[in-house]
XYZ file of C-alpha atoms in Angstrom:
65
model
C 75.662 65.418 120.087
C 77.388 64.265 116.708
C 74.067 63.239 114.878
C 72.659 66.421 116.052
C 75.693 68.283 114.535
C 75.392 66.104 111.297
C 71.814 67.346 111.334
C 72.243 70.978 111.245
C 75.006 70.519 108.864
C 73.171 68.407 106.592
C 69.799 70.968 107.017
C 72.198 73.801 106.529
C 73.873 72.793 103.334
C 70.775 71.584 101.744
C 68.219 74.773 102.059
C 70.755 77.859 102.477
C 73.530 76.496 99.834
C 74.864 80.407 99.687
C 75.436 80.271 103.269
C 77.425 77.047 103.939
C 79.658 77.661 101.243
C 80.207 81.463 102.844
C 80.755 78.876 105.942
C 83.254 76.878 104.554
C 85.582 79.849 102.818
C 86.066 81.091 106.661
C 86.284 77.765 108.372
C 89.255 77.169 105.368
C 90.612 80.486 105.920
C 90.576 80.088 109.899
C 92.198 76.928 109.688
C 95.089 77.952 107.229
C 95.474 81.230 108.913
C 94.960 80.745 112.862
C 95.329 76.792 112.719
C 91.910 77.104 114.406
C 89.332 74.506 113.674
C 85.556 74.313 114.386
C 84.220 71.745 116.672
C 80.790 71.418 115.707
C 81.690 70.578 111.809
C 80.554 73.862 110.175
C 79.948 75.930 113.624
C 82.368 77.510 116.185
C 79.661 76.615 118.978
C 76.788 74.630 119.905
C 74.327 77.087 121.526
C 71.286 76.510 121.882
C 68.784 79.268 122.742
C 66.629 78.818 125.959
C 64.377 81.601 127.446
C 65.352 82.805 131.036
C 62.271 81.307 133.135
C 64.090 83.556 136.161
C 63.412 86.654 134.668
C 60.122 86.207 133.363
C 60.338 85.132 130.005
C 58.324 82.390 128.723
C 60.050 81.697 125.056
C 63.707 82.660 123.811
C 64.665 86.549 122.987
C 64.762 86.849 118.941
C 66.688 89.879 117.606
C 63.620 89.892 115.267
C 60.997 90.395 118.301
């Protein structure tokens, strides 16, 4: 799971530059201010979007659909 995470990081920081550095200001301020600290280097989670077979979907739900 860690090359994946150094994968998305990597992707991440390369093509949306505004948005990890948005990224890191809150995982600093987290850390200093809640001593919390991300697990997944610049991500809280790790989840991965899967459509519900059971309930008749065939691809994952998009807020954009």
């Amino acid at each position: 799971m860690s090359a994946i995470n150094g994968i998305a990081n990597d992707l991440l920081a390369e093509h949306f530059p505004g948005v990890t550095q948005r990224y890191d200001v809150c995982k600093d301020y987290m850390e200093k201010k809640y001593s919390l600290s991300l697990q997944f280097g610049r991500f809280w989670n790790w989840c991965l979007n899967a459509a519900r077979t059971s309930s008749g979907l065939t691809r994952p739900r998009c807020v954009s659909d």
